[in-house]
Coordinates of C-alpha atoms and ligand atoms in Angstrom, one line a residue:
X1 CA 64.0 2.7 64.3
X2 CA 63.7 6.0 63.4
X3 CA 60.3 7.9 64.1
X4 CA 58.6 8.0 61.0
X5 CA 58.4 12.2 59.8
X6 CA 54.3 11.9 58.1
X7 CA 52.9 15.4 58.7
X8 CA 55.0 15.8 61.8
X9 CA 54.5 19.3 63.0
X10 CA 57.9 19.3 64.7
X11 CA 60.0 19.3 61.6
X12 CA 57.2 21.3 59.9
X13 CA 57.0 18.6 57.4
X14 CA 53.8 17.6 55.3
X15 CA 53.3 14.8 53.4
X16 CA 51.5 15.8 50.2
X17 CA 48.3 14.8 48.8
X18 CA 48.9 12.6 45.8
X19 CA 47.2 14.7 43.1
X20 CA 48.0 13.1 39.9
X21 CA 47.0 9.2 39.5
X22 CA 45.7 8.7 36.2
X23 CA 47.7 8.4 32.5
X24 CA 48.6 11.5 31.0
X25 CA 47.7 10.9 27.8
X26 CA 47.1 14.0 24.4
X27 CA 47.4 16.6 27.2
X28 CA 44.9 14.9 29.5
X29 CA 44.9 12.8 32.3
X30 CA 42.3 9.5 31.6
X31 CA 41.8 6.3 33.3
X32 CA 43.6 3.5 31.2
X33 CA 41.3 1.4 29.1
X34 CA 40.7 -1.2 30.9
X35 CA 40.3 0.5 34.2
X36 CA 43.4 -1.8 35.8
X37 CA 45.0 0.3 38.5
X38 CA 48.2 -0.7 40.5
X39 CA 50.1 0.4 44.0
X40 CA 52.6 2.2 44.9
X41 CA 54.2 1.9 48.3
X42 CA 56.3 3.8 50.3
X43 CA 59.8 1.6 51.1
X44 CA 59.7 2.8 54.8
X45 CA 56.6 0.8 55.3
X46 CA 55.5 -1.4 52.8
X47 CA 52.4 0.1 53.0
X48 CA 50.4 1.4 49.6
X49 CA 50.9 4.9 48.9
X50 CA 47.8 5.1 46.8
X51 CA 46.9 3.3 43.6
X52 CA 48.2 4.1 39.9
X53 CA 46.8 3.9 36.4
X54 CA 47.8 1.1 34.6
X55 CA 48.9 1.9 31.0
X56 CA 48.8 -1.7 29.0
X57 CA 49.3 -2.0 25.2
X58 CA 45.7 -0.3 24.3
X59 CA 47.2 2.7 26.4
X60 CA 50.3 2.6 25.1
X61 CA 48.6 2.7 21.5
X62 CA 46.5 5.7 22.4
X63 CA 49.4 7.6 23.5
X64 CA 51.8 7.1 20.7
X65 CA 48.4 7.6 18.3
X66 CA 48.4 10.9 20.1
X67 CA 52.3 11.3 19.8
X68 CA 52.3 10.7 16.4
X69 CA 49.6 13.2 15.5
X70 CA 51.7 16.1 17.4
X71 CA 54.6 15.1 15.4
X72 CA 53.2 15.2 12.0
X73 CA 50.6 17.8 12.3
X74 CA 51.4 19.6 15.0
X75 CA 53.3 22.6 15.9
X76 CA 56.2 21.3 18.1
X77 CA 58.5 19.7 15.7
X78 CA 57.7 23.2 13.1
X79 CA 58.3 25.9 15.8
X80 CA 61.2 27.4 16.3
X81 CA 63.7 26.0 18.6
X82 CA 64.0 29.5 20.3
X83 CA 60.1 29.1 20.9
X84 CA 60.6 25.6 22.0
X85 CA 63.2 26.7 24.5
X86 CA 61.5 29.8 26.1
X87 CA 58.7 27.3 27.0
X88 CA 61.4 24.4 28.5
X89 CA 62.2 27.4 30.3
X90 CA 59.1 27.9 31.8
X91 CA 58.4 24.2 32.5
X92 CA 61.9 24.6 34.6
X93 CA 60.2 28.1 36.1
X94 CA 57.6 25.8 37.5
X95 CA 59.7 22.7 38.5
X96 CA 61.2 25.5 40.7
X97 CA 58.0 26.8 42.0
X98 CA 56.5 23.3 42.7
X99 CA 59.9 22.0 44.6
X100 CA 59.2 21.2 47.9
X101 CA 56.1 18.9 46.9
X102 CA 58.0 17.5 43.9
X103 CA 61.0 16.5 46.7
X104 CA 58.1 15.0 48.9
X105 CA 56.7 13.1 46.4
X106 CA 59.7 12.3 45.3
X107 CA 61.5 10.6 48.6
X108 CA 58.4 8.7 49.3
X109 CA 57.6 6.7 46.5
X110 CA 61.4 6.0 46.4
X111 CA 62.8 6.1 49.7
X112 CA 65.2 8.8 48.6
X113 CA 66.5 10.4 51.4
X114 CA 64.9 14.1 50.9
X115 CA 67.7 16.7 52.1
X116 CA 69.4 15.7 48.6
X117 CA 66.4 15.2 46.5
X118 CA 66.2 19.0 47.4
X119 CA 69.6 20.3 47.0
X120 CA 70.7 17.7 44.0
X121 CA 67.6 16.3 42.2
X122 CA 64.8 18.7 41.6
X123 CA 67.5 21.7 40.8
X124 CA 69.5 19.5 39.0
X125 CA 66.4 18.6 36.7
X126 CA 65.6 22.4 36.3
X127 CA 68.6 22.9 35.0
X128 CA 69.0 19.8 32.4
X129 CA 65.8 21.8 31.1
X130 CA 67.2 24.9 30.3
X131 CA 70.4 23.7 28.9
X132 CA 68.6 21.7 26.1
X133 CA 66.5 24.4 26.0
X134 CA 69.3 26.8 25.2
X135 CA 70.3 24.2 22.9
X136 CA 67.2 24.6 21.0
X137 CA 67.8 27.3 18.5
X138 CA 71.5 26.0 18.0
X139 CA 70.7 22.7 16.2
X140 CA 72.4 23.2 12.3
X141 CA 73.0 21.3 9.8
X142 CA 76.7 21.9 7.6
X143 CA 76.9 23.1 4.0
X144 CA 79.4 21.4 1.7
X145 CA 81.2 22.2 -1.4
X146 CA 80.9 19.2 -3.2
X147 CA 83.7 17.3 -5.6
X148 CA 81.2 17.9 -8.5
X149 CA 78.7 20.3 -10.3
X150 CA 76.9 20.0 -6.7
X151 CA 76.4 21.9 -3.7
X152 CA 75.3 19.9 -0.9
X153 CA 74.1 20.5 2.4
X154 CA 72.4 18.8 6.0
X155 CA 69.8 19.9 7.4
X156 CA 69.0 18.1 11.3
X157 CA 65.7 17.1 11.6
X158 CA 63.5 15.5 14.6
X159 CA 63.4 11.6 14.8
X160 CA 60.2 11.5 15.4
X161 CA 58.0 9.4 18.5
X162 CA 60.5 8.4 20.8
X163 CA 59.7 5.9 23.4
X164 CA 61.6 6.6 26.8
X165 CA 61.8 4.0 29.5
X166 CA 63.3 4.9 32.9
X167 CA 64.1 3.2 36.3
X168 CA 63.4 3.8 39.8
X169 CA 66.8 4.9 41.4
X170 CA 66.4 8.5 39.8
X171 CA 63.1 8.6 38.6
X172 CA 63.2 12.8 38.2
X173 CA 66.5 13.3 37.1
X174 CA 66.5 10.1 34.7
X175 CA 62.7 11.6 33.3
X176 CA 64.4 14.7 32.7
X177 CA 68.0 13.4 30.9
X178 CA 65.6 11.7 28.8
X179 CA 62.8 14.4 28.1
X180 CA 64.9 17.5 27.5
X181 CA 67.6 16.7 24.8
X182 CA 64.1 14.9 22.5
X183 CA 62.2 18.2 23.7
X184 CA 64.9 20.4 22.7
X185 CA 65.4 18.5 19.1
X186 CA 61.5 18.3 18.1
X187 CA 60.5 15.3 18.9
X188 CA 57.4 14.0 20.5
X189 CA 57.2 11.9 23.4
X190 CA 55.8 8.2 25.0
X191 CA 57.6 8.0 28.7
X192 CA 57.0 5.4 31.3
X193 CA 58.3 5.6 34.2
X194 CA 59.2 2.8 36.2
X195 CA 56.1 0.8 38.1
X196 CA 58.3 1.9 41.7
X197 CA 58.2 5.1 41.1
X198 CA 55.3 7.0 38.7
X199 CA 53.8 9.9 41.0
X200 CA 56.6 12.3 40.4
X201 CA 56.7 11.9 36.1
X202 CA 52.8 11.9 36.7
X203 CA 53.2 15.8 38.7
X204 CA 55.5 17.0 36.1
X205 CA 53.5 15.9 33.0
X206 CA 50.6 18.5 34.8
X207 CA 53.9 21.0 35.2
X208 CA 54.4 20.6 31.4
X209 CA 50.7 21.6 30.3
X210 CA 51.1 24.8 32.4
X211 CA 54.0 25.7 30.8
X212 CA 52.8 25.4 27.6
X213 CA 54.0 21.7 25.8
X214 CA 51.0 21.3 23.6
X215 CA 49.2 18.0 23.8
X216 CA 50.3 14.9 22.6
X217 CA 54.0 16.2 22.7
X218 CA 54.9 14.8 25.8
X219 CA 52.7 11.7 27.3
X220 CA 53.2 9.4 30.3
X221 CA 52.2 6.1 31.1
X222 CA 53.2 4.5 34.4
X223 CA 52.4 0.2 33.7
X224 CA 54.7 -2.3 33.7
X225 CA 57.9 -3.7 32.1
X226 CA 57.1 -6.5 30.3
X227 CA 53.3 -5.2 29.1
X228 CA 54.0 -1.1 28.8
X229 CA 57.5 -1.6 28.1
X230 CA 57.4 -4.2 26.1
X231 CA 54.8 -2.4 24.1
X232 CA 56.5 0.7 23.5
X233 CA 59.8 -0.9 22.2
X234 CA 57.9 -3.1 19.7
X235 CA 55.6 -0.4 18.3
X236 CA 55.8 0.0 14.7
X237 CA 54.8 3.9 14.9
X238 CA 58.0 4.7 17.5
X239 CA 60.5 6.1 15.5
X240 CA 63.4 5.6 18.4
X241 CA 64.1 4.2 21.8
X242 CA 65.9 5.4 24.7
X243 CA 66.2 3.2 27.8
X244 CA 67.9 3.3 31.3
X245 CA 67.5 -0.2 33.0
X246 CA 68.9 -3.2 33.4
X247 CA 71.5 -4.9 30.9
X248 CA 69.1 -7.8 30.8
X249 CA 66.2 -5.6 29.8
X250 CA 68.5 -3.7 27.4
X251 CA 68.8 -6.9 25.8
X252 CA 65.1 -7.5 25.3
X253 CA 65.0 -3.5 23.9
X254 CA 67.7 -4.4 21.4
X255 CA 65.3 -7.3 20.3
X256 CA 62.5 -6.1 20.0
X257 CA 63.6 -3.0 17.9
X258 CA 65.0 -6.2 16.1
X259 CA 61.9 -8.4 15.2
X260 CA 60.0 -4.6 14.9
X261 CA 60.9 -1.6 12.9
X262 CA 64.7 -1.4 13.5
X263 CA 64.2 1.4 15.4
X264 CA 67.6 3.0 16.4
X265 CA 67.8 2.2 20.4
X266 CA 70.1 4.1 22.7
X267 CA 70.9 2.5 26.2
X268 CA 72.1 3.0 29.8
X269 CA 72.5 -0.1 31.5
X270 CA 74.1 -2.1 34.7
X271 CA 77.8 -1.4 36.0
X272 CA 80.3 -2.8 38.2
X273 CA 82.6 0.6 38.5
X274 CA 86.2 0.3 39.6
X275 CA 87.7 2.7 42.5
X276 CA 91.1 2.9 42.4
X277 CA 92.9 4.0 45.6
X278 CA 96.7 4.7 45.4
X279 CA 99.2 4.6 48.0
X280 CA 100.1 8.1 47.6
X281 CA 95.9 9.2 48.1
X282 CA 94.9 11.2 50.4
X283 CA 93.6 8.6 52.8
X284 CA 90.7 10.2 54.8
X285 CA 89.3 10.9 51.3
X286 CA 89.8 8.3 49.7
X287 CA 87.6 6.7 52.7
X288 CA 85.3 9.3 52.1
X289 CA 84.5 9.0 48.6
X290 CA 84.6 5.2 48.6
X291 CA 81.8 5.3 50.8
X292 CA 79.8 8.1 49.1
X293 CA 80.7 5.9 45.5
X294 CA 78.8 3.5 46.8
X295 CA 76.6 4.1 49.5
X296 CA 74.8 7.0 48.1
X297 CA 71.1 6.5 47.6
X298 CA 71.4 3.3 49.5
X299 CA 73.9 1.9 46.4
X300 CA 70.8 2.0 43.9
X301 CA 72.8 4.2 41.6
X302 CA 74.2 2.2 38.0
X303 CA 77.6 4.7 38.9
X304 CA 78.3 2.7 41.9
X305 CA 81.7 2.4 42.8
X306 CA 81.3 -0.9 44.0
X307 CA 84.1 -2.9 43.6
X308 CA 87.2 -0.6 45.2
X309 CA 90.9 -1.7 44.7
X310 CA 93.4 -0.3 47.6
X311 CA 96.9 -0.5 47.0
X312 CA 98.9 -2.8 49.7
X313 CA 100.8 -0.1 51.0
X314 CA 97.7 1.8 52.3
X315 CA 95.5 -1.3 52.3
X316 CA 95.1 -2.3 56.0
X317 CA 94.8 1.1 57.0
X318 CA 92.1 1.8 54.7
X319 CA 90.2 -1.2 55.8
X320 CA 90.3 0.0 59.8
X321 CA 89.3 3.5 59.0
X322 CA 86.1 2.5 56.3
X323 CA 85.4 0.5 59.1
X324 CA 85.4 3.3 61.6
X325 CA 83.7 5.6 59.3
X326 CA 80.8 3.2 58.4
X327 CA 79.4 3.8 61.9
X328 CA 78.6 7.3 61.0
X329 CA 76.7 6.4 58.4
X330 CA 73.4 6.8 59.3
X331 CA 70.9 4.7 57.6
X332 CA 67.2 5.7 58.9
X333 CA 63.7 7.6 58.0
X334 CA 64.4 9.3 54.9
X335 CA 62.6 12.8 55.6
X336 CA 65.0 12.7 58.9
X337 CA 67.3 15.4 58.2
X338 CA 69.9 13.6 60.2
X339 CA 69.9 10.3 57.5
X340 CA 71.9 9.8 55.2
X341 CA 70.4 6.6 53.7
X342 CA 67.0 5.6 53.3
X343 CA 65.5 2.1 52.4
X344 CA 66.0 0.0 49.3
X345 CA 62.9 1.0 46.7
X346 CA 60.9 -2.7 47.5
X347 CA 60.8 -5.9 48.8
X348 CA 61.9 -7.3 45.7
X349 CA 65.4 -5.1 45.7
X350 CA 65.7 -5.3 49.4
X351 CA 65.9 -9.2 49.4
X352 CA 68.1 -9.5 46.0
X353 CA 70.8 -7.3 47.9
X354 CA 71.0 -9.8 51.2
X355 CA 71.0 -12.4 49.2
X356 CA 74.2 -10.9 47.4
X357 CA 75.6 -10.5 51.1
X358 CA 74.4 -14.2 52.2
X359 CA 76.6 -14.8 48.9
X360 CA 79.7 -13.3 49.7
X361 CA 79.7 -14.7 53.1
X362 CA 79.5 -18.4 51.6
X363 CA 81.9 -17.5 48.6
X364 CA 84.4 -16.7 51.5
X365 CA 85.2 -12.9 51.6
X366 CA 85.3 -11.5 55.0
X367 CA 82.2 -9.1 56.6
X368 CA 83.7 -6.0 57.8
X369 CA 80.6 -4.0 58.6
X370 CA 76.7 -4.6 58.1
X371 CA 75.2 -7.8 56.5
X372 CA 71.9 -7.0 57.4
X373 CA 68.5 -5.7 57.5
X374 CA 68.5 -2.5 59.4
X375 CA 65.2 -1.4 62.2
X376 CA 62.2 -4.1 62.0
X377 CA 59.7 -2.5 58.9
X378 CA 60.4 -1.1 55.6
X379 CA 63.4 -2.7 53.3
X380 CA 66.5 -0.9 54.9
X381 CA 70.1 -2.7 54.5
X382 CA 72.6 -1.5 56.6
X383 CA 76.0 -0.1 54.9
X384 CA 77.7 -3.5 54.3
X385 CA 81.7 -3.9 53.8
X386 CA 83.2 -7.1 52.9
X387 CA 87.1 -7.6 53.0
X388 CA 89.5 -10.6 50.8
X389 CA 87.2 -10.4 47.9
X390 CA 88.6 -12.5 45.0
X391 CA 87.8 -11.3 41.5
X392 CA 85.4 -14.7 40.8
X393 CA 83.2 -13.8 43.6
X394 CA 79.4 -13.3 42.8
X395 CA 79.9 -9.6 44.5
X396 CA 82.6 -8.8 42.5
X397 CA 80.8 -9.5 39.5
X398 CA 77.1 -8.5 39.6
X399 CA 75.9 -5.6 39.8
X400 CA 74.2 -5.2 43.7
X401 CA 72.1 -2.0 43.3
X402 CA 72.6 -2.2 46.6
X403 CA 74.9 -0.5 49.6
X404 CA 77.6 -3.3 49.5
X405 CA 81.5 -2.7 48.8
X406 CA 83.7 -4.8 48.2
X407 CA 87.3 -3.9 48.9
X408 CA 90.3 -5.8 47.4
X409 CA 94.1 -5.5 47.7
X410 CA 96.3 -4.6 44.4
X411 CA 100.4 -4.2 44.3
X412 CA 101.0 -2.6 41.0
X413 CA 98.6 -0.4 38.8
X414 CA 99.1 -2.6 35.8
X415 CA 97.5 -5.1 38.2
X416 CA 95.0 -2.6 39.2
X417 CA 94.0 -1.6 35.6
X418 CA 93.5 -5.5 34.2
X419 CA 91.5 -6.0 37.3
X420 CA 89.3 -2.9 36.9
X421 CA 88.9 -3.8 33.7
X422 CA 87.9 -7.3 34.1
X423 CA 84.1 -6.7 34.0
X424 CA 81.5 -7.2 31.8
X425 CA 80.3 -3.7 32.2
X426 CA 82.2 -0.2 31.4
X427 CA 79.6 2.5 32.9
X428 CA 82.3 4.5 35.3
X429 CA 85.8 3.8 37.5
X430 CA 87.2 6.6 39.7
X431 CA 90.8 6.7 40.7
X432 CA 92.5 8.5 44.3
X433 CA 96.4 9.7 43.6
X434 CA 98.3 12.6 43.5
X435 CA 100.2 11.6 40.5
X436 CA 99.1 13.0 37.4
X437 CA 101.0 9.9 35.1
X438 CA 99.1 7.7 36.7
X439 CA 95.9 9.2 37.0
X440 CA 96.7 9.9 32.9
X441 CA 97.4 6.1 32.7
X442 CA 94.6 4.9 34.5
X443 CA 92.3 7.4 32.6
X444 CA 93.0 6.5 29.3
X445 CA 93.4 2.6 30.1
X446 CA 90.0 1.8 31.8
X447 CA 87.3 0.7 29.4
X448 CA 84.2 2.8 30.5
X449 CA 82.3 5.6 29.7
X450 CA 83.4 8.1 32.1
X451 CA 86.6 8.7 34.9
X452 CA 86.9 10.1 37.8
X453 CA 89.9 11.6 39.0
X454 CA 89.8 12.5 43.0
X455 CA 86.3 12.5 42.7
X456 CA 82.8 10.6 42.3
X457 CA 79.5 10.9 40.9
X458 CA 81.0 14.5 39.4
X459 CA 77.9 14.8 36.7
X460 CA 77.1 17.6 34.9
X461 CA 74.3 18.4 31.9
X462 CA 77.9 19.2 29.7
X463 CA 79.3 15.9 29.9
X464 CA 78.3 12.7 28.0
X465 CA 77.1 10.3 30.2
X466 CA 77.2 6.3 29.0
X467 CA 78.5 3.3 28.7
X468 CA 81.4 0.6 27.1
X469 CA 80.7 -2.5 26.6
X470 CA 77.5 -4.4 28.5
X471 CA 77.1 -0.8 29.9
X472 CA 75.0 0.6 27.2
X473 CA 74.8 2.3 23.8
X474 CA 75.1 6.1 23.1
X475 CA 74.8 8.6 25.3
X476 CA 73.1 11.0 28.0
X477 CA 73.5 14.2 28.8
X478 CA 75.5 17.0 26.9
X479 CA 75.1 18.3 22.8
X480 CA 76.1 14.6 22.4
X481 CA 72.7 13.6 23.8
X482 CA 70.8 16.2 21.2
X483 CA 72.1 13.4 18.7
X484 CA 70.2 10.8 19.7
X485 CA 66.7 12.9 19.0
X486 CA 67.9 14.4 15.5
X487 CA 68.2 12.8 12.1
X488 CA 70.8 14.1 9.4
X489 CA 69.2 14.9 5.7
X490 CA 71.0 15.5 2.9
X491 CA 70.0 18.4 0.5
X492 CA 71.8 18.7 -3.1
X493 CA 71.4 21.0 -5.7
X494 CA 73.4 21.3 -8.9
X495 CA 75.4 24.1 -9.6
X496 CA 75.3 25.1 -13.6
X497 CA 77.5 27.0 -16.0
X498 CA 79.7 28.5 -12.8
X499 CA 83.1 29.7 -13.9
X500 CA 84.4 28.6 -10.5
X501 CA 83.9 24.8 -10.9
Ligands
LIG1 P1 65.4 -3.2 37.6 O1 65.7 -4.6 37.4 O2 66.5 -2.5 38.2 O3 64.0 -2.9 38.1 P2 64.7 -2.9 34.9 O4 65.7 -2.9 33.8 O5 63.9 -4.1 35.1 O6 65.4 -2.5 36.2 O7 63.6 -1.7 34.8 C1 63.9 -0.4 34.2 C2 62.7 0.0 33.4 O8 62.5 -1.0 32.3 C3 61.4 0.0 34.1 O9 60.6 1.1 33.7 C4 60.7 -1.3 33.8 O10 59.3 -1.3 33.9 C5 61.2 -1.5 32.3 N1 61.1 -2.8 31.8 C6 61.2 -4.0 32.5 N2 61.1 -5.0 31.7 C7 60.9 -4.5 30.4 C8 60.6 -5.1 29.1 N3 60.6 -6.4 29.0 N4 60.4 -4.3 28.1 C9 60.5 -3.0 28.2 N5 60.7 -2.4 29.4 C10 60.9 -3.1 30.5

């Protein structure tokens, strides 16, 4: 096993002190009400990183009281978007400035491996900010000439309190695609972050009072799913929710917006993403990006490119070289800047994902690579490739969350688009070739939310980001996203005695 990197002078690396603990409630941070505090612990280990605030429903009352409050009396929602902007931009400004601890923080409550939590996560988030916030000042309604004596027009207004609950597998990036579009459009905030991972939403939430987000705007409240969760997306005084998760807890969001005020509820949820390989791809990427599709950030990632069709002509060859590759793969300490995957985020995730692989193995499919724990402490899974999966297979229908391919054979792409698109979920599918007809083909014939061609994982802050099907409602990421935090009113006036009607 790798040496573990705490406060090793060598690499000149630090861990941080864990500053920020408690709720951040109305611009402060306070102990919940009823004192409950919970662990976090670092995935290389086990071990606690240090101990949490615990928002329940009391908490979660006290900070959408506080939400509400900024939203109708305060200033955020009236100012104007250019003012709201130039302080997203200096809440990005400091993201920058606080970087290197944000990174640390951020790897070891989640087991993230750090080198790209520094070049892809913490820049990427300062930048989601200052796209919304250019987006600010550009949020119009439409004026209409009406049929009648009428002249009508929209104006786009804030929705209100929105509740945001995010997972574990991003927890930065996925604070900040939620936060900035609802910052950006007015609104006023209730995050939680997911019980895994708070200490990173808990740092920012400090970042945000520097900058200049009056209180009560934006509030976070680490706690649980089924009490702090549960509580934000049945509160009568949230005006919206916006969830990343699991399609099972998507379901109980839906519901409880249901049997509550009808809130409207947008939703990122599971996948079981398609990769496509073509005989005419260009093989040593193709191996490449299969591998990064699905082995990146140890598989936890709802993108994953997890079940990848190869075309018979390349198929056999594909299989020795992933094989080959595979080995380079290092899986080991995450603040080792040789590692290219870290462990699982807990115990619980760790033992779902070798149960997947004790699964496959019974079902029948064949273990190329991996198919175990990797070192003796922490929850690390080695890279695992199985071989002759069948469609029915467990592994080819669940989503993992985990570093597990599974590689089948197809002959035709007719075959290969009905198999990709015989899933529950729609999040992503990727397809290798050199032909643009059937890149074109595959494109418009897959049922998800995104494709992509002779690439993976190609996000950026312009393009929508969601789901088909199981995979979610609405959408992340680009103007699209801005929707989701605004509300259209209609303004009409008649028009009298005009000689042009
Ligand atoms: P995973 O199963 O991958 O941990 P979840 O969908 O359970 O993903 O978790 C995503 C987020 O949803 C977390 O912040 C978690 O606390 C929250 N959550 C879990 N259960 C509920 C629930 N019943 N109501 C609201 N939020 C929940």
């Amino acid at each position: 096993m790798a040496a573990q990197y705490n406060g090793d002078s060598e690499n000149g690396l630090k861990l941080p002190q864990v500053k920020f603990t408690k709720l951040f409630i109305n611009g402060e941070f306070v102990d919940s009400v009823s004192g409950k505090t919970f662990e976090t612990i670092d995935p290389r280990t086990g071990e606690t990183i240090t101990r949490v605030a615990e928002a329940v429903k009391e908490d979660i009352d006290l900070a959408v009281k506080a939400a509400r409050e900024a939203f109708d009396n305060g200033i955020w929602p009236r100012m104007s978007g250019y003012e709201r902007g130039r302080i997203m931009c200096k809440f990005a400004d400091l993201i920058e400035e606080n970087k290197e601890e944000l990174a640390l923080l951020e790897s070891w409550d989640s087991g993230k491996v750090l080198s790209f939590v520094r070049l892809r996560d913490v820049r990427s988030v300062a930048k989601t900010l200052r796209y919304y916030a250019g987006a600010a000042d550009k949020i119009h309604g439409e004026t209409m000439k009406m049929g009648g004596e009428l002249q009508g027009y929209t104006l786009k207004e804030p929705i209100g309190v929105v509740g945001q609950i995010i997972p574990w597998n991003y927890p930065l990036v996925m604070f900040f695609m939620k936060v900035s579009p609802a910052l950006a459009a007015g609104c006023t905030i209730v995050i939680k972050p997911a019980e895994q991972t708070p200490l990173t939403a808990l740092f920012v939430a400090d970042l945000s009072k520097q900058a200049g987000i009056p209180p009560g705007v934006l509030n976070v409240v680490p706690g649980f799913g089924q009490t702090a969760g549960a509580a934000i997306s049945s509160h009568m005084e949230i005006d919206k929710v916006a969830f990343t998760g699991s399609t099972e807890v998507g379901r109980l969001i839906l519901q409880a917006s249901g049997s509550s005020n009808l809130k409207p509820v947008s939703l990122e949820l599971g996948g079981k993403s398609p990769l496509i390989i073509c005989d005419d791809a260009d093989l040593d990427m193709a191996v490449d990006l299969a591998r990064l599709a699905v082995f990146t950030n140890k598989g936890e990632i709802c993108v994953a490119g997890s079940r990848v069709f190869v075309q018979e002509g390349i198929y056999d060859e594909f299989v020795k070289r992933s094989a080959e590759k595979a080995k380079s793969w290092v899986v080991g300490d995450p603040f080792d800047p040789n590692v290219l995957q870290g462990p699982q985020v807990d115990k619980k995730q760790f033992n779902k994902i070798l149960s997947y692989i004790e699964h496959g193995k019974r079902e029948g499919a064949t273990l190329l690579t991996g198919g175990k724990p990797w070192g003796e402490k922490g929850y690390y899974v080695e890279p695992t490739i199985f071989t002759d999966v069948e469609e029915d297979m467990l592994i080819a229908k669940d989503e993992i969350f985990g570093p597990v391919m599974s590689l089948m054979k197809f002959k035709t792409i007719e075959e290969a688009i009905q198999k990709a698109n015989n899933t529950r979920y729609g999040l992503a599918a990727g397809i290798v070739t050199n032909n643009l007809n059937i890149a074109n083909t595959v494109s418009r014939s897959i049922r998800a939310g995104v494709i992509w061609i002779n690439c993976y994982f190609a996000f950026d802050d312009d393009i929508p980001f969601g789901g088909y099907k199981m995979s979610g409602i609405g959408r992340d990421l680009g103007l699209q996203a801005l929707e989701n935090y605004l509300q259209i009113k209609s303004v009409v006036t008649p028009i009298y005695d005009s000689p042009w009607l």
